mmCIF file of C-alpha atoms and ligand atoms in Angstrom:
data_model
loop_
_atom_site.group_PDB
_atom_site.id
_atom_site.type_symbol
_atom_site.label_atom_id
_atom_site.label_comp_id
_atom_site.label_asym_id
_atom_site.label_seq_id
_atom_site.Cartn_x
_atom_site.Cartn_y
_atom_site.Cartn_z
ATOM 1 C CA MET A 61 21.805 118.667 -129.318
ATOM 2 C CA SER A 62 23.774 115.857 -130.931
ATOM 3 C CA ASP A 63 26.137 116.647 -133.795
ATOM 4 C CA THR A 64 25.117 115.954 -137.385
ATOM 5 C CA ILE A 65 26.804 115.470 -140.730
ATOM 6 C CA PHE A 66 26.026 119.132 -141.533
ATOM 7 C CA GLY A 67 27.752 120.263 -138.342
ATOM 8 C CA LYS A 68 30.826 118.343 -139.495
ATOM 9 C CA ILE A 69 30.614 119.935 -142.974
ATOM 10 C CA SER A 70 30.312 123.422 -141.441
ATOM 11 C CA ARG A 71 33.513 122.832 -139.450
ATOM 12 C CA GLY A 72 35.367 121.390 -142.453
ATOM 13 C CA GLU A 73 35.656 117.966 -140.821
ATOM 14 C CA ILE A 74 34.135 116.167 -143.798
ATOM 15 C CA PRO A 75 34.230 117.259 -147.433
ATOM 16 C CA ALA A 76 31.427 118.963 -149.331
ATOM 17 C CA ASP A 77 31.159 120.911 -152.570
ATOM 18 C CA ILE A 78 30.945 124.324 -150.910
ATOM 19 C CA VAL A 79 29.583 127.115 -153.119
ATOM 20 C CA TYR A 80 29.453 129.909 -150.512
ATOM 21 C CA GLN A 81 30.459 130.558 -146.927
ATOM 22 C CA ASP A 82 30.724 133.429 -144.500
ATOM 23 C CA GLU A 83 30.965 133.752 -140.724
ATOM 24 C CA ASP A 84 27.351 132.593 -140.183
ATOM 25 C CA VAL A 85 26.330 130.544 -143.228
ATOM 26 C CA VAL A 86 27.742 127.616 -145.226
ATOM 27 C CA ALA A 87 26.218 126.488 -148.551
ATOM 28 C CA PHE A 88 27.088 123.286 -150.391
ATOM 29 C CA ARG A 89 25.669 121.089 -153.145
ATOM 30 C CA ASP A 90 23.202 118.403 -152.091
ATOM 31 C CA LEU A 91 24.613 114.867 -152.359
ATOM 32 C CA ASN A 92 21.331 113.672 -153.899
ATOM 33 C CA PRO A 93 20.271 116.593 -156.116
ATOM 34 C CA GLN A 94 16.603 116.953 -157.034
ATOM 35 C CA ALA A 95 17.214 119.644 -159.663
ATOM 36 C CA PRO A 96 20.138 120.833 -161.827
ATOM 37 C CA THR A 97 20.920 123.319 -159.055
ATOM 38 C CA HIS A 98 20.327 121.934 -155.558
ATOM 39 C CA VAL A 99 22.224 123.737 -152.823
ATOM 40 C CA LEU A 100 21.776 123.406 -149.057
ATOM 41 C CA LEU A 101 22.324 126.490 -146.918
ATOM 42 C CA ILE A 102 22.949 126.001 -143.210
ATOM 43 C CA PRO A 103 23.675 128.267 -140.283
ATOM 44 C CA ARG A 104 26.974 127.428 -138.594
ATOM 45 C CA LYS A 105 24.910 127.496 -135.398
ATOM 46 C CA PRO A 106 23.482 123.982 -134.944
ATOM 47 C CA ILE A 107 19.722 124.667 -134.772
ATOM 48 C CA PRO A 108 18.020 121.245 -135.162
ATOM 49 C CA THR A 109 14.711 122.257 -136.766
ATOM 50 C CA LEU A 110 12.585 125.279 -137.585
ATOM 51 C CA ASN A 111 10.680 124.509 -134.365
ATOM 52 C CA ALA A 112 13.809 125.348 -132.362
ATOM 53 C CA LEU A 113 14.245 128.800 -133.903
ATOM 54 C CA GLU A 114 14.376 131.648 -131.374
ATOM 55 C CA ALA A 115 13.799 135.389 -131.642
ATOM 56 C CA ASP A 116 17.562 135.958 -131.421
ATOM 57 C CA ASP A 117 17.981 133.918 -134.634
ATOM 58 C CA ALA A 118 16.053 136.435 -136.749
ATOM 59 C CA LEU A 119 19.172 138.060 -138.231
ATOM 60 C CA LEU A 120 20.695 134.656 -138.932
ATOM 61 C CA VAL A 121 17.623 133.535 -140.871
ATOM 62 C CA GLY A 122 17.736 136.752 -142.875
ATOM 63 C CA ARG A 123 21.367 136.025 -143.712
ATOM 64 C CA LEU A 124 20.451 132.527 -144.915
ATOM 65 C CA PHE A 125 17.944 133.989 -147.366
ATOM 66 C CA LEU A 126 20.311 136.746 -148.524
ATOM 67 C CA ALA A 127 22.927 134.061 -149.200
ATOM 68 C CA ALA A 128 20.317 132.052 -151.136
ATOM 69 C CA ARG A 129 19.604 135.096 -153.294
ATOM 70 C CA LYS A 130 23.321 135.543 -153.973
ATOM 71 C CA ILE A 131 23.824 131.883 -154.861
ATOM 72 C CA ALA A 132 20.783 131.915 -157.157
ATOM 73 C CA GLU A 133 22.445 134.762 -159.049
ATOM 74 C CA GLN A 134 25.806 132.911 -159.118
ATOM 75 C CA GLU A 135 24.102 129.776 -160.429
ATOM 76 C CA GLY A 136 22.275 131.712 -163.153
ATOM 77 C CA ILE A 137 18.794 130.719 -161.981
ATOM 78 C CA ALA A 138 17.622 134.002 -160.452
ATOM 79 C CA ALA A 139 15.798 135.389 -163.462
ATOM 80 C CA ALA A 140 14.105 132.145 -164.523
ATOM 81 C CA GLY A 141 13.078 131.337 -160.956
ATOM 82 C CA TYR A 142 13.858 128.878 -158.218
ATOM 83 C CA ARG A 143 12.422 127.402 -155.034
ATOM 84 C CA THR A 144 13.547 127.528 -151.403
ATOM 85 C CA VAL A 145 12.323 124.876 -148.952
ATOM 86 C CA ILE A 146 12.817 124.093 -145.272
ATOM 87 C CA ASN A 147 11.550 120.665 -144.226
ATOM 88 C CA CYS A 148 10.604 120.490 -140.547
ATOM 89 C CA ASN A 149 10.491 117.110 -138.820
ATOM 90 C CA ALA A 150 9.361 113.710 -140.045
ATOM 91 C CA ALA A 151 6.061 114.538 -141.794
ATOM 92 C CA ALA A 152 7.893 117.000 -144.049
ATOM 93 C CA GLY A 153 10.696 114.515 -144.741
ATOM 94 C CA GLN A 154 13.469 116.136 -142.708
ATOM 95 C CA THR A 155 16.327 113.646 -142.420
ATOM 96 C CA VAL A 156 19.218 115.774 -141.150
ATOM 97 C CA PHE A 157 18.499 117.590 -137.894
ATOM 98 C CA HIS A 158 20.556 120.706 -138.503
ATOM 99 C CA LEU A 159 18.375 123.476 -139.960
ATOM 100 C CA HIS A 160 18.893 123.778 -143.719
ATOM 101 C CA LEU A 161 17.375 125.742 -146.550
ATOM 102 C CA HIS A 162 17.120 123.907 -149.868
ATOM 103 C CA LEU A 163 17.712 126.062 -152.963
ATOM 104 C CA LEU A 164 16.423 124.307 -156.092
ATOM 105 C CA GLY A 165 16.430 125.529 -159.662
ATOM 106 C CA GLY A 166 17.298 124.849 -163.269
ATOM 107 C CA ARG A 167 14.039 123.090 -164.103
ATOM 108 C CA PRO A 168 10.319 123.922 -163.869
ATOM 109 C CA MET A 169 8.932 123.346 -160.351
ATOM 110 C CA ARG A 170 5.506 121.808 -159.816
ATOM 111 C CA TRP A 171 3.036 123.049 -157.253
ATOM 112 C CA PRO A 172 1.969 121.732 -154.812
ATOM 113 C CA PRO A 173 5.173 119.861 -153.927
ATOM 114 C CA GLY A 174 4.800 116.187 -152.988
HETATM 115 P P1 DGP B 31 16.052 116.995 -145.649
HETATM 116 O O1 DGP B 31 15.223 115.886 -146.209
HETATM 117 O O2 DGP B 31 15.318 118.342 -145.779
HETATM 118 O O3 DGP B 31 16.555 116.746 -144.245
HETATM 119 O O4 DGP B 31 17.319 117.123 -146.609
HETATM 120 C C1 DGP B 31 18.558 116.566 -146.326
HETATM 121 C C2 DGP B 31 19.349 116.636 -147.586
HETATM 122 O O5 DGP B 31 20.708 116.457 -147.264
HETATM 123 C C3 DGP B 31 19.020 115.575 -148.639
HETATM 124 O O6 DGP B 31 18.561 116.218 -149.815
HETATM 125 C C4 DGP B 31 20.328 114.846 -148.893
HETATM 126 C C5 DGP B 31 21.363 115.758 -148.305
HETATM 127 N N1 DGP B 31 22.494 115.119 -147.679
HETATM 128 C C6 DGP B 31 22.455 114.133 -146.739
HETATM 129 N N2 DGP B 31 23.695 113.808 -146.337
HETATM 130 C C7 DGP B 31 24.531 114.622 -147.041
HETATM 131 C C8 DGP B 31 25.956 114.764 -147.064
HETATM 132 O O7 DGP B 31 26.706 114.094 -146.359
HETATM 133 N N3 DGP B 31 26.467 115.689 -147.925
HETATM 134 C C9 DGP B 31 25.660 116.463 -148.715
HETATM 135 N N4 DGP B 31 26.263 117.343 -149.517
HETATM 136 N N5 DGP B 31 24.329 116.352 -148.709
HETATM 137 C C10 DGP B 31 23.774 115.438 -147.892
#
């Protein structure tokens, strides 16, 4: 697959406000936040969309969600509540084709989302 801006962030080639990282996952604040807390969590592995996920990625996806839980606690939004979202392809509004989990909190969330 072709490289993306998130691939460059994960390798430290362009700056981002990183809030968490480990050997598999990097998390940084969204450039265009939709809530007081809006963090993007990405695997270092460049998976383009949820459609490209493979059985071997199961542990990696679990690590993404465990990191989201940790960041929600760090950000002080765990008890009040927060939302996690993965947009897949154009109809869902995906614009960066490196799998990412949005973590949003700090305000009430409406349902259904737009
Ligand atoms: P999505 O629509 O699910 O593909 O979300 C992509 C998000 O990525 C969007 O909320 C804006 C954010 N974003 C795009 N480019 C950059 C960037 O260069 N840095 C950061 N921190 N966020 C970005």
